[in-house]
CSV table of C-alpha atoms in Angstrom, one decimal:
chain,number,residue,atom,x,y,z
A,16,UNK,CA,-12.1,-42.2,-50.4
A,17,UNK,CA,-8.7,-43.9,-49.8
A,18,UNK,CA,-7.5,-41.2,-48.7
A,19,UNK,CA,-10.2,-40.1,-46.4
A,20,UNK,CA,-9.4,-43.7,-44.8
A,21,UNK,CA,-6.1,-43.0,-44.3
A,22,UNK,CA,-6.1,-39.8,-42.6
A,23,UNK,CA,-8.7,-41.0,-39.9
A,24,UNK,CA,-6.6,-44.3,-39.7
A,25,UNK,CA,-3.4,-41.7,-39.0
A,26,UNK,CA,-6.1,-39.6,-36.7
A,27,UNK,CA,-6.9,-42.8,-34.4
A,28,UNK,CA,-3.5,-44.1,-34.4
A,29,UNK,CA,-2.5,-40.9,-32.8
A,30,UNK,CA,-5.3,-40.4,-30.4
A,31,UNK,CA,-4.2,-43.7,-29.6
A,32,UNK,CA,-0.7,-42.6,-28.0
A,33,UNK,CA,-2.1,-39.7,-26.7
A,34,UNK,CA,-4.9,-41.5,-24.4
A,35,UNK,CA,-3.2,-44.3,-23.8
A,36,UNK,CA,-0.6,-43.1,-21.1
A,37,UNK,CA,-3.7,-41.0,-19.4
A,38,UNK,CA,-4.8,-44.5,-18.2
A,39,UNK,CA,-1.0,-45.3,-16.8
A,40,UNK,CA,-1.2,-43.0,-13.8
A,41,UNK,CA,-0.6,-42.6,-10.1
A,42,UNK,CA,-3.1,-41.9,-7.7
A,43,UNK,CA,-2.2,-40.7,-4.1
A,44,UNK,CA,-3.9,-39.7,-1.0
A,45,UNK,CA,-1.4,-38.0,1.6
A,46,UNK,CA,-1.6,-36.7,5.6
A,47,UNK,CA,0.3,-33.5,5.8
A,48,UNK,CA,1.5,-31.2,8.9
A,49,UNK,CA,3.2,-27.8,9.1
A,50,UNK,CA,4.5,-25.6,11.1
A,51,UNK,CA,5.9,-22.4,10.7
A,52,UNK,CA,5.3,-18.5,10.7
A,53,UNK,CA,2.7,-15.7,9.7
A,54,UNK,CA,2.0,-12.3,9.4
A,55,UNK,CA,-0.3,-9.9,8.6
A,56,UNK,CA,0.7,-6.7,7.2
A,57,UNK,CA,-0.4,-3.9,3.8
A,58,UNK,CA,3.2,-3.9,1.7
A,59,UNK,CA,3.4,-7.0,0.9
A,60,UNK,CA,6.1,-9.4,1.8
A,61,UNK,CA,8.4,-11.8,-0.5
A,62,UNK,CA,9.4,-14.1,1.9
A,63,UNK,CA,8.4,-15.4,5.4
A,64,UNK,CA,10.8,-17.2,7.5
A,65,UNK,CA,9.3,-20.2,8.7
A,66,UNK,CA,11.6,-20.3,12.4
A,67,UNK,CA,11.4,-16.3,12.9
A,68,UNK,CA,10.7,-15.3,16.6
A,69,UNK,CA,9.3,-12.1,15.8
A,70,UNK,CA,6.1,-13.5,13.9
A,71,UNK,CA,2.9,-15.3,15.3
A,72,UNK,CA,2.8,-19.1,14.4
A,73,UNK,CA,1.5,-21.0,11.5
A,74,UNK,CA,0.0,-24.1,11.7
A,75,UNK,CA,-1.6,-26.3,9.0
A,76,UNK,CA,-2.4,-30.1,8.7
A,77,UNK,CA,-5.0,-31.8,5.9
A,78,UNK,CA,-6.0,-34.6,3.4
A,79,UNK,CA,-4.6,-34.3,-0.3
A,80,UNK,CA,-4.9,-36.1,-3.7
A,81,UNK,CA,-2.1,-36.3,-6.3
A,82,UNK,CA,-2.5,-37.2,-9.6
A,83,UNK,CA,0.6,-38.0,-11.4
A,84,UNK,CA,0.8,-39.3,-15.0
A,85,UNK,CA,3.2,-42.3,-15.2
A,86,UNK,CA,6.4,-41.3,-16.8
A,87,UNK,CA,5.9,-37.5,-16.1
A,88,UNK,CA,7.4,-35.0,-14.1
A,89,UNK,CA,4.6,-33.1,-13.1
A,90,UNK,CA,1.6,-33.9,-10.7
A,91,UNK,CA,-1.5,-32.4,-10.4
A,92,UNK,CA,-2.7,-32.0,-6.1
A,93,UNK,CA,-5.8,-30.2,-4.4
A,94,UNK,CA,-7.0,-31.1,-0.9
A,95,UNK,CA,-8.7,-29.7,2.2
A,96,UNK,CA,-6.6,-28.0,4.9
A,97,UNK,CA,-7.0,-26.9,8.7
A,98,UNK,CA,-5.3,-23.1,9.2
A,99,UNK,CA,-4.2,-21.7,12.1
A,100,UNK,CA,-3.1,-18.5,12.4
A,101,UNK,CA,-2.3,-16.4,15.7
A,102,UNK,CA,-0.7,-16.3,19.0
A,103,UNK,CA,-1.3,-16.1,22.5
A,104,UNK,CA,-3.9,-13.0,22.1
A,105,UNK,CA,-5.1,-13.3,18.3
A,106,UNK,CA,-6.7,-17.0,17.2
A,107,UNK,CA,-7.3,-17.0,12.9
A,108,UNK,CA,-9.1,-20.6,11.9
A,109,UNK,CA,-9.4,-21.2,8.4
A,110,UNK,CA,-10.2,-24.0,6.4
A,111,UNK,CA,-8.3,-23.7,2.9
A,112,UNK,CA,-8.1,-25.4,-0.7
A,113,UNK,CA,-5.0,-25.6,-2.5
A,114,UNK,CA,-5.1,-26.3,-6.1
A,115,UNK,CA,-1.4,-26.8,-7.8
A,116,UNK,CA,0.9,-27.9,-10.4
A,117,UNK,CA,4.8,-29.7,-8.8
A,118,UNK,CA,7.4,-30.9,-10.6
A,119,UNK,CA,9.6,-33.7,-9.7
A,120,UNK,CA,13.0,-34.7,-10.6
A,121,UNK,CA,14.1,-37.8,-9.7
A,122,UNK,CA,13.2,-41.8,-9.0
A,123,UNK,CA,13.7,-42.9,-5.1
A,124,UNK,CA,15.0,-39.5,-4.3
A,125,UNK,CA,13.8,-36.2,-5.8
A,126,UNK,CA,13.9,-32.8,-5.7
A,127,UNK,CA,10.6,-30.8,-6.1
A,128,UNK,CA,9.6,-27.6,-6.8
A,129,UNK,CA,5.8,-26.2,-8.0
A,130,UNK,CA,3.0,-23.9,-6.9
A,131,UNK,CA,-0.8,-22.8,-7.6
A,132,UNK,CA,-3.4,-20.8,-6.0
A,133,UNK,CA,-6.3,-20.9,-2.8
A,134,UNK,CA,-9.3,-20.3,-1.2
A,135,UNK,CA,-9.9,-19.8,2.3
A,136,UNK,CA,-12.8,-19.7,4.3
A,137,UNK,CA,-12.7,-18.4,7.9
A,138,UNK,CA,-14.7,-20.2,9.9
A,139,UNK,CA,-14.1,-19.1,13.7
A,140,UNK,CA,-11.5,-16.0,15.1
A,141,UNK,CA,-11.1,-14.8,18.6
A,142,UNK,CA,-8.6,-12.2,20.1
A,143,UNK,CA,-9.7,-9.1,18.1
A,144,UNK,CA,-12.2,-7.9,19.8
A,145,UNK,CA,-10.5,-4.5,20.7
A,146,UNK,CA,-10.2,-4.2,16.9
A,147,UNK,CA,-13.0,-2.4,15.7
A,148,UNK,CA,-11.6,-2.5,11.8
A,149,UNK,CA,-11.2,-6.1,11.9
A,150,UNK,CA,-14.5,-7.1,12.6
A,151,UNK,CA,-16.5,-4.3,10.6
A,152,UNK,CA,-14.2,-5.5,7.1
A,153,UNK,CA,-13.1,-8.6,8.2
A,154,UNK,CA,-14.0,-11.1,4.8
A,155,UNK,CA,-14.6,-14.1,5.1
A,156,UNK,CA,-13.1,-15.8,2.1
A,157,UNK,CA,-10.0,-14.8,0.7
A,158,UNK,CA,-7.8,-16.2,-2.5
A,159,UNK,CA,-3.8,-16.7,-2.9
A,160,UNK,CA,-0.8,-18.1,-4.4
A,161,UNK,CA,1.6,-20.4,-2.8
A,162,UNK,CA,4.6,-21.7,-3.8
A,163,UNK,CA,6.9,-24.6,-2.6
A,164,UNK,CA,10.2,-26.2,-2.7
A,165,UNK,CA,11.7,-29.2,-1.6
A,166,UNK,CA,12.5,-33.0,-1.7
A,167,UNK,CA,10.4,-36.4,-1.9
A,168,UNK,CA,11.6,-39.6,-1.1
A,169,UNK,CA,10.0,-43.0,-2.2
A,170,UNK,CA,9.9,-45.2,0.9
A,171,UNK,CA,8.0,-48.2,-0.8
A,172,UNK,CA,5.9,-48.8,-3.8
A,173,UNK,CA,2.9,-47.5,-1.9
A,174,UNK,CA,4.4,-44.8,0.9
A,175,UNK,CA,6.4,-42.0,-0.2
A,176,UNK,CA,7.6,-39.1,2.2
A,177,UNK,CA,7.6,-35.2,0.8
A,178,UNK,CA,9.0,-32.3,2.9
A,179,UNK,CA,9.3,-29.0,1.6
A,180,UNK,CA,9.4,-25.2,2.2
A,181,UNK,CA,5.7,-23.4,1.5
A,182,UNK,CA,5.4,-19.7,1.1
A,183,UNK,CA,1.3,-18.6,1.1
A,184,UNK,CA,0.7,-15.1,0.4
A,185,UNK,CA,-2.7,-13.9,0.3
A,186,UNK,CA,-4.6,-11.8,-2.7
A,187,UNK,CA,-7.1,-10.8,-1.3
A,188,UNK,CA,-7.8,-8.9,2.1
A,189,UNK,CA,-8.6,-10.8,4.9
A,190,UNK,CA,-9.1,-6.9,6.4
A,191,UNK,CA,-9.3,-2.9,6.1
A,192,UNK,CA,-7.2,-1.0,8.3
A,193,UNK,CA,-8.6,2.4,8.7
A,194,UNK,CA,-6.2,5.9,8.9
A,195,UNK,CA,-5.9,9.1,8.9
A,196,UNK,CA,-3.5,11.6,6.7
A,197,UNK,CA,-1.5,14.1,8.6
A,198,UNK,CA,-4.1,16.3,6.3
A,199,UNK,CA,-7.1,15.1,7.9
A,200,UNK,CA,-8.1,12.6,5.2
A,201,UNK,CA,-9.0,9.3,6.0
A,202,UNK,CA,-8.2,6.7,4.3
A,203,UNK,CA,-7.6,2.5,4.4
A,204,UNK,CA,-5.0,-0.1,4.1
A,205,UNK,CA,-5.7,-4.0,2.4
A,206,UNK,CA,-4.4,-6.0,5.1
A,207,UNK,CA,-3.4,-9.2,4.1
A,208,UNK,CA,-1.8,-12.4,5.5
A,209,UNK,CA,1.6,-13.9,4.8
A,210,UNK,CA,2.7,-17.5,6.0
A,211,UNK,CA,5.6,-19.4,5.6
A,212,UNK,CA,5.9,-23.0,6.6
A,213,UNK,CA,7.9,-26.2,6.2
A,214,UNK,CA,5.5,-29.0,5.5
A,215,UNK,CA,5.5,-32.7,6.1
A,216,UNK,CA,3.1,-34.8,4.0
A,217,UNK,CA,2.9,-38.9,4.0
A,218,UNK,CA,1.8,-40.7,0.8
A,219,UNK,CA,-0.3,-43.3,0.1
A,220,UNK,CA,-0.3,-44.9,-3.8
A,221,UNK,CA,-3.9,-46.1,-4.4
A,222,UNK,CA,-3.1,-47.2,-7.7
């Protein structure tokens, strides 16, 4: 029986430091903004260059939260984003939900680096109307990874200031382009978007 006491005594006392620092935390709300470039293409592409003259522009801008365990180099974020992808002929609007994991390394300033995954709904395009493909296989929500480097700096104890460099790159098809083999064979290609950005997000601690 003794014993029995002392190994739930040992159990609690560790559950103990385990949920205490859970309740020491940092909560943030943050206003981002980017700007930068996209494409939409079947090979896939590594990297997009955010300032390339070539490529149709990227704009984003959204509410996110942060969670951050005190003490800890990681934070937890998800939020709700505004997606707009196009130029002067072809209009893309998305709304999109970022779920991710960043890690920071530093106090006032610090350098971050992290990443996670998407969902995007389209909710309105224009532009593409002389694209027949487009609008027969066009889908309507897609998934995708992003990831993102980059520094934060700690203005006050309730602002903080984060830019970094975001790569998107979808998983899904937003499309199906439709061809033909010099054979006669037709077949499609998984059109997919790829955007790369450099965003700008304001934080507010709400403790």
């Amino acid at each position: 029986m003794t014993r029995i006491i002392k190994r739930i005594t040992q159990i609690l006392i560790i559950l103990i430091f385990i949920i205490r620092p859970l309740y020491a935390q940092k909560k943030e709300f943050g206003l981002s903004l980017g700007y930068g470039k996209t494409e939409v293409e079947y090979d896939g592409r590594p990297f997009m260059h955010p300032f390339s003259n070539v490529n149709s522009n990227f704009v984003e801008f959204g509410l996110g939260f942060y969670y951050t365990p005190i003490n800890s180099v990681f934070s937890v974020s998800s939020g709700l984003n505004y997606i707009y992808r196009g130029n002067s002929d072809i209009k893309l609007n998305y709304l999109r939900t970022p779920v991710g994991l960043d890690l920071s390394f530093g106090k006032k300033f610090n350098f971050k680096v992290g990443g996670g995954i998407y969902g995007s709904i389209l909710i309105w395009d224009s532009g593409v109307s002389l694209d027949s493909d487009f609008h027969e296989t066009k889908k309507t929500i897609q998934f995708g990874w992003y990831g993102n480097v980059g520094f934060g700096i700690q203005i006050t104890q309730i602002y903080s200031l984060e830019i970094l460099f975001r790569q998107y790159s979808d998983i899904t098809k937003m499309y199906e382009y439709h061809r033909m083999s010099p054979g006669g064979s037709p077949y499609s290609l998984d059109q997919k978007g790829y955007d790369g950005l450099i965003r700008v997000c304001l934080k507010y601690n709400i403790k």
